[in-house]
PDB file of C-alpha atoms in Angstrom:
ATOM      1  CA  MET P   1     100.828  74.033 123.596  1.00 50.00           C
ATOM      2  CA  THR P   2     102.118  77.299 122.204  1.00 54.00           C
ATOM      3  CA  ASP P   3     101.820  79.202 125.488  1.00 72.00           C
ATOM      4  CA  GLN P   4     104.299  76.825 127.132  1.00 87.00           C
ATOM      5  CA  LYS P   5     107.001  77.593 124.586  1.00 90.00           C
ATOM      6  CA  PRO P   6     109.510  80.325 125.467  1.00 93.00           C
ATOM      7  CA  TYR P   7     109.870  83.670 123.758  1.00 94.00           C
ATOM      8  CA  ARG P   8     112.917  84.046 121.532  1.00 93.00           C
ATOM      9  CA  PRO P   9     115.249  86.848 122.716  1.00 96.00           C
ATOM     10  CA  ASN P  10     115.434  89.410 119.933  1.00 96.00           C
ATOM     11  CA  VAL P  11     116.612  92.937 119.151  1.00 98.00           C
ATOM     12  CA  GLY P  12     115.012  95.429 116.787  1.00 98.00           C
ATOM     13  CA  ILE P  13     116.619  98.453 115.197  1.00 98.00           C
ATOM     14  CA  ALA P  14     115.060 101.795 114.334  1.00 98.00           C
ATOM     15  CA  LEU P  15     117.808 103.326 112.181  1.00 98.00           C
ATOM     16  CA  PHE P  16     117.079 107.039 111.713  1.00 98.00           C
ATOM     17  CA  ASN P  17     118.539 109.073 108.865  1.00 98.00           C
ATOM     18  CA  ALA P  18     119.290 112.807 109.064  1.00 97.00           C
ATOM     19  CA  ASP P  19     115.699 113.565 107.975  1.00 97.00           C
ATOM     20  CA  GLY P  20     114.251 111.583 110.900  1.00 97.00           C
ATOM     21  CA  ARG P  21     113.005 108.653 108.815  1.00 98.00           C
ATOM     22  CA  VAL P  22     113.723 105.008 109.592  1.00 98.00           C
ATOM     23  CA  LEU P  23     115.121 102.297 107.376  1.00 98.00           C
ATOM     24  CA  ILE P  24     112.661  99.552 106.486  1.00 98.00           C
ATOM     25  CA  GLY P  25     113.315  96.434 104.453  1.00 96.00           C
ATOM     26  CA  HIS P  26     110.992  94.525 102.143  1.00 92.00           C
ATOM     27  CA  ARG P  27     110.937  90.849 103.119  1.00 88.00           C
ATOM     28  CA  PHE P  28     111.079  88.600 100.112  1.00 81.00           C
ATOM     29  CA  LYS P  29     110.410  85.321 101.845  1.00 71.00           C
ATOM     30  CA  GLY P  30     107.799  84.191 104.283  1.00 63.00           C
ATOM     31  CA  ASP P  31     108.968  81.142 106.101  1.00 58.00           C
ATOM     32  CA  GLY P  32     107.750  79.524 109.220  1.00 58.00           C
ATOM     33  CA  PRO P  33     106.090  81.356 112.097  1.00 60.00           C
ATOM     34  CA  GLU P  34     107.084  84.773 110.751  1.00 65.00           C
ATOM     35  CA  ILE P  35     105.163  84.353 107.509  1.00 68.00           C
ATOM     36  CA  ILE P  36     104.603  87.565 105.592  1.00 69.00           C
ATOM     37  CA  LEU P  37     101.348  88.647 104.026  1.00 74.00           C
ATOM     38  CA  PRO P  38     101.046  90.306 100.610  1.00 76.00           C
ATOM     39  CA  GLY P  39     101.304  94.061 101.010  1.00 79.00           C
ATOM     40  CA  LEU P  40     102.430  93.740 104.625  1.00 87.00           C
ATOM     41  CA  ASP P  41     105.967  92.649 103.920  1.00 89.00           C
ATOM     42  CA  TRP P  42     108.032  95.564 105.267  1.00 93.00           C
ATOM     43  CA  GLN P  43     109.791  95.709 108.607  1.00 94.00           C
ATOM     44  CA  MET P  44     112.688  97.298 110.427  1.00 98.00           C
ATOM     45  CA  PRO P  45     115.808  95.168 110.914  1.00 97.00           C
ATOM     46  CA  GLN P  46     115.563  92.705 113.776  1.00 96.00           C
ATOM     47  CA  GLY P  47     117.050  89.408 114.816  1.00 94.00           C
ATOM     48  CA  GLY P  48     117.910  86.902 117.482  1.00 94.00           C
ATOM     49  CA  VAL P  49     120.363  87.389 120.301  1.00 97.00           C
ATOM     50  CA  ASP P  50     123.167  84.860 120.688  1.00 93.00           C
ATOM     51  CA  GLU P  51     123.702  83.297 124.107  1.00 92.00           C
ATOM     52  CA  ASP P  52     125.584  85.703 126.421  1.00 94.00           C
ATOM     53  CA  GLU P  53     125.651  88.392 123.695  1.00 96.00           C
ATOM     54  CA  ASN P  54     125.472  92.029 124.790  1.00 97.00           C
ATOM     55  CA  LEU P  55     122.169  93.433 123.494  1.00 98.00           C
ATOM     56  CA  ARG P  56     123.632  96.582 121.951  1.00 98.00           C
ATOM     57  CA  ASP P  57     126.274  94.433 120.217  1.00 98.00           C
ATOM     58  CA  ALA P  58     123.490  92.130 118.984  1.00 98.00           C
ATOM     59  CA  ALA P  59     121.642  95.123 117.520  1.00 98.00           C
ATOM     60  CA  MET P  60     124.754  96.290 115.656  1.00 98.00           C
ATOM     61  CA  ARG P  61     125.449  92.744 114.404  1.00 97.00           C
ATOM     62  CA  GLU P  62     121.878  92.263 113.189  1.00 97.00           C
ATOM     63  CA  LEU P  63     121.889  95.682 111.499  1.00 98.00           C
ATOM     64  CA  TRP P  64     125.100  94.758 109.682  1.00 97.00           C
ATOM     65  CA  GLU P  65     123.916  91.243 108.767  1.00 96.00           C
ATOM     66  CA  GLU P  66     120.643  92.498 107.291  1.00 96.00           C
ATOM     67  CA  THR P  67     121.727  95.811 105.725  1.00 97.00           C
ATOM     68  CA  SER P  68     125.574  96.067 105.755  1.00 97.00           C
ATOM     69  CA  VAL P  69     125.284  99.257 107.822  1.00 98.00           C
ATOM     70  CA  VAL P  70     128.052  99.892 110.345  1.00 98.00           C
ATOM     71  CA  SER P  71     127.873 103.709 110.417  1.00 98.00           C
ATOM     72  CA  ALA P  72     125.406 104.245 113.243  1.00 98.00           C
ATOM     73  CA  ASP P  73     125.399 105.985 116.609  1.00 98.00           C
ATOM     74  CA  TYR P  74     123.366 104.903 119.637  1.00 98.00           C
ATOM     75  CA  LEU P  75     120.396 107.137 120.521  1.00 98.00           C
ATOM     76  CA  GLY P  76     118.354 105.084 122.989  1.00 98.00           C
ATOM     77  CA  GLU P  77     116.506 101.861 123.700  1.00 98.00           C
ATOM     78  CA  THR P  78     113.150 100.560 124.884  1.00 98.00           C
ATOM     79  CA  ASP P  79     112.156  98.182 127.624  1.00 97.00           C
ATOM     80  CA  TRP P  80     111.229  94.645 126.553  1.00 98.00           C
ATOM     81  CA  PHE P  81     108.225  94.051 124.290  1.00 98.00           C
ATOM     82  CA  THR P  82     106.720  90.703 123.278  1.00 96.00           C
ATOM     83  CA  TYR P  83     104.588  89.434 120.445  1.00 93.00           C
ATOM     84  CA  GLU P  84     103.143  86.033 119.629  1.00 91.00           C
ATOM     85  CA  PHE P  85     103.694  84.206 116.367  1.00 87.00           C
ATOM     86  CA  PRO P  86     100.534  83.268 114.471  1.00 84.00           C
ATOM     87  CA  PRO P  87      99.580  79.565 114.490  1.00 80.00           C
ATOM     88  CA  TYR P  88     102.194  77.510 112.660  1.00 75.00           C
ATOM     89  CA  ASP P  89     101.605  73.991 111.418  1.00 75.00           C
ATOM     90  CA  GLY P  90     104.757  73.626 109.348  1.00 74.00           C
ATOM     91  CA  PRO P  91     107.855  71.553 110.055  1.00 74.00           C
ATOM     92  CA  GLN P  92     108.791  71.590 113.723  1.00 77.00           C
ATOM     93  CA  THR P  93     112.427  71.557 112.621  1.00 75.00           C
ATOM     94  CA  HIS P  94     112.091  75.229 111.584  1.00 73.00           C
ATOM     95  CA  ARG P  95     114.447  77.409 113.657  1.00 68.00           C
ATOM     96  CA  LEU P  96     111.535  79.406 115.123  1.00 75.00           C
ATOM     97  CA  ALA P  97     109.070  76.538 115.690  1.00 81.00           C
ATOM     98  CA  LYS P  98     110.216  76.015 119.280  1.00 86.00           C
ATOM     99  CA  PHE P  99     109.209  79.574 120.266  1.00 89.00           C
ATOM    100  CA  ARG P 100     105.788  81.062 120.993  1.00 90.00           C
ATOM    101  CA  GLY P 101     106.916  84.482 119.790  1.00 91.00           C
ATOM    102  CA  GLN P 102     109.643  87.017 120.335  1.00 93.00           C
ATOM    103  CA  ARG P 103     110.762  89.095 123.298  1.00 96.00           C
ATOM    104  CA  GLN P 104     112.350  92.224 121.854  1.00 97.00           C
ATOM    105  CA  LYS P 105     114.393  95.164 123.003  1.00 98.00           C
ATOM    106  CA  TRP P 106     114.487  97.946 120.419  1.00 98.00           C
ATOM    107  CA  PHE P 107     117.402 100.272 119.761  1.00 98.00           C
ATOM    108  CA  ALA P 108     117.272 103.713 118.161  1.00 98.00           C
ATOM    109  CA  LEU P 109     120.367 104.462 116.102  1.00 98.00           C
ATOM    110  CA  ARG P 110     121.336 107.473 113.971  1.00 98.00           C
ATOM    111  CA  PHE P 111     122.691 106.552 110.533  1.00 98.00           C
ATOM    112  CA  THR P 112     125.942 108.451 109.980  1.00 98.00           C
ATOM    113  CA  GLY P 113     126.888 106.923 106.634  1.00 98.00           C
ATOM    114  CA  ARG P 114     125.711 107.392 103.069  1.00 98.00           C
ATOM    115  CA  ASP P 115     122.839 105.527 101.439  1.00 98.00           C
ATOM    116  CA  ASP P 116     125.228 103.548  99.215  1.00 97.00           C
ATOM    117  CA  GLU P 117     126.442 101.753 102.368  1.00 98.00           C
ATOM    118  CA  ILE P 118     123.055 100.005 102.557  1.00 98.00           C
ATOM    119  CA  ASP P 119     123.065  96.613 100.834  1.00 97.00           C
ATOM    120  CA  PRO P 120     120.426  94.133 101.987  1.00 96.00           C
ATOM    121  CA  LEU P 121     121.050  91.566  99.247  1.00 94.00           C
ATOM    122  CA  THR P 122     124.574  90.379 100.078  1.00 93.00           C
ATOM    123  CA  PRO P 123     124.538  87.533 102.632  1.00 92.00           C
ATOM    124  CA  ARG P 124     126.746  88.209 105.662  1.00 93.00           C
ATOM    125  CA  ASN P 125     127.870  86.031 108.585  1.00 91.00           C
ATOM    126  CA  GLY P 126     126.473  82.941 106.876  1.00 89.00           C
ATOM    127  CA  GLN P 127     122.953  84.385 107.108  1.00 85.00           C
ATOM    128  CA  PRO P 128     120.737  84.486 104.016  1.00 87.00           C
ATOM    129  CA  ALA P 129     119.440  87.853 102.830  1.00 90.00           C
ATOM    130  CA  GLU P 130     116.010  88.732 104.241  1.00 89.00           C
ATOM    131  CA  PHE P 131     115.242  91.893 102.294  1.00 93.00           C
ATOM    132  CA  ASP P 132     115.134  92.478  98.545  1.00 92.00           C
ATOM    133  CA  ALA P 133     114.566  96.238  98.796  1.00 94.00           C
ATOM    134  CA  TRP P 134     114.746  99.026 101.354  1.00 97.00           C
ATOM    135  CA  ARG P 135     113.601 102.605 101.818  1.00 98.00           C
ATOM    136  CA  TRP P 136     113.353 105.404 104.355  1.00 98.00           C
ATOM    137  CA  GLU P 137     109.909 105.804 105.950  1.00 98.00           C
ATOM    138  CA  ARG P 138     108.262 107.861 108.674  1.00 97.00           C
ATOM    139  CA  LEU P 139     108.334 105.833 111.882  1.00 97.00           C
ATOM    140  CA  ASP P 140     104.676 106.548 112.616  1.00 96.00           C
ATOM    141  CA  ARG P 141     103.693 104.888 109.314  1.00 97.00           C
ATOM    142  CA  VAL P 142     105.688 101.655 109.655  1.00 97.00           C
ATOM    143  CA  ALA P 143     103.136  99.787 111.817  1.00 97.00           C
ATOM    144  CA  ASP P 144     100.696  99.883 108.889  1.00 96.00           C
ATOM    145  CA  LEU P 145     103.260  98.143 106.644  1.00 95.00           C
ATOM    146  CA  VAL P 146     104.054  95.132 108.866  1.00 93.00           C
ATOM    147  CA  VAL P 147     102.229  91.876 109.500  1.00 90.00           C
ATOM    148  CA  PRO P 148      99.371  92.298 111.998  1.00 91.00           C
ATOM    149  CA  PHE P 149     100.983  90.310 114.815  1.00 91.00           C
ATOM    150  CA  ARG P 150     103.833  92.862 115.034  1.00 93.00           C
ATOM    151  CA  ARG P 151     101.739  96.049 114.904  1.00 96.00           C
ATOM    152  CA  GLU P 152     101.287  96.630 118.620  1.00 97.00           C
ATOM    153  CA  VAL P 153     105.046  96.450 119.204  1.00 97.00           C
ATOM    154  CA  TYR P 154     105.738  98.732 116.234  1.00 98.00           C
ATOM    155  CA  ARG P 155     103.271 101.303 117.558  1.00 98.00           C
ATOM    156  CA  ALA P 156     104.932 101.195 120.980  1.00 98.00           C
ATOM    157  CA  VAL P 157     108.366 101.603 119.368  1.00 98.00           C
ATOM    158  CA  ALA P 158     107.085 104.558 117.315  1.00 98.00           C
ATOM    159  CA  GLN P 159     105.745 106.235 120.432  1.00 97.00           C
ATOM    160  CA  HIS P 160     108.941 105.591 122.414  1.00 97.00           C
ATOM    161  CA  PHE P 161     111.264 106.817 119.659  1.00 98.00           C
ATOM    162  CA  ALA P 162     109.081 109.701 118.400  1.00 97.00           C
ATOM    163  CA  PRO P 163     111.588 112.320 119.632  1.00 96.00           C
ATOM    164  CA  PHE P 164     114.203 110.955 117.188  1.00 96.00           C
ATOM    165  CA  GLY P 165     111.938 111.037 114.152  1.00 86.00           C
ATOM    166  CA  ASN P 166     110.271 113.551 111.973  1.00 67.00           C
TER     167      ASN P 166
END
């Protein structure tokens, strides 16, 4: 049963630019439990935490792996949030099939670099690219651009990090 599976430890990143907007990436693949839906294929960077990895370090690693960004300053973080994956009947060998969903801690970071630092297409750390495009967006609008099973968490993140946005 799905409810007996553990949650995958995960970090999410709300990277704010100087105008108070956050970086979102357009997912170009929908694989496994995190399948994307047409028109709802944007999200903020996020990813799994390695065993014994410091959470803030995990957030910086995931941000770099997915966007190439290293120029970012810490602003704050949330408590833990969880969401459930939708039903998945694909191969149980998929890396996420053993989890019921994700347990996430979100980090607010201020981007201190220039936009040309952002490159989501180049694979880094042996990880395939997840995004084929990116843009800056108002944080309070991002929940409407993500798959439905993530919306509640995105709304909570938007409320928590509202002071950093525009």
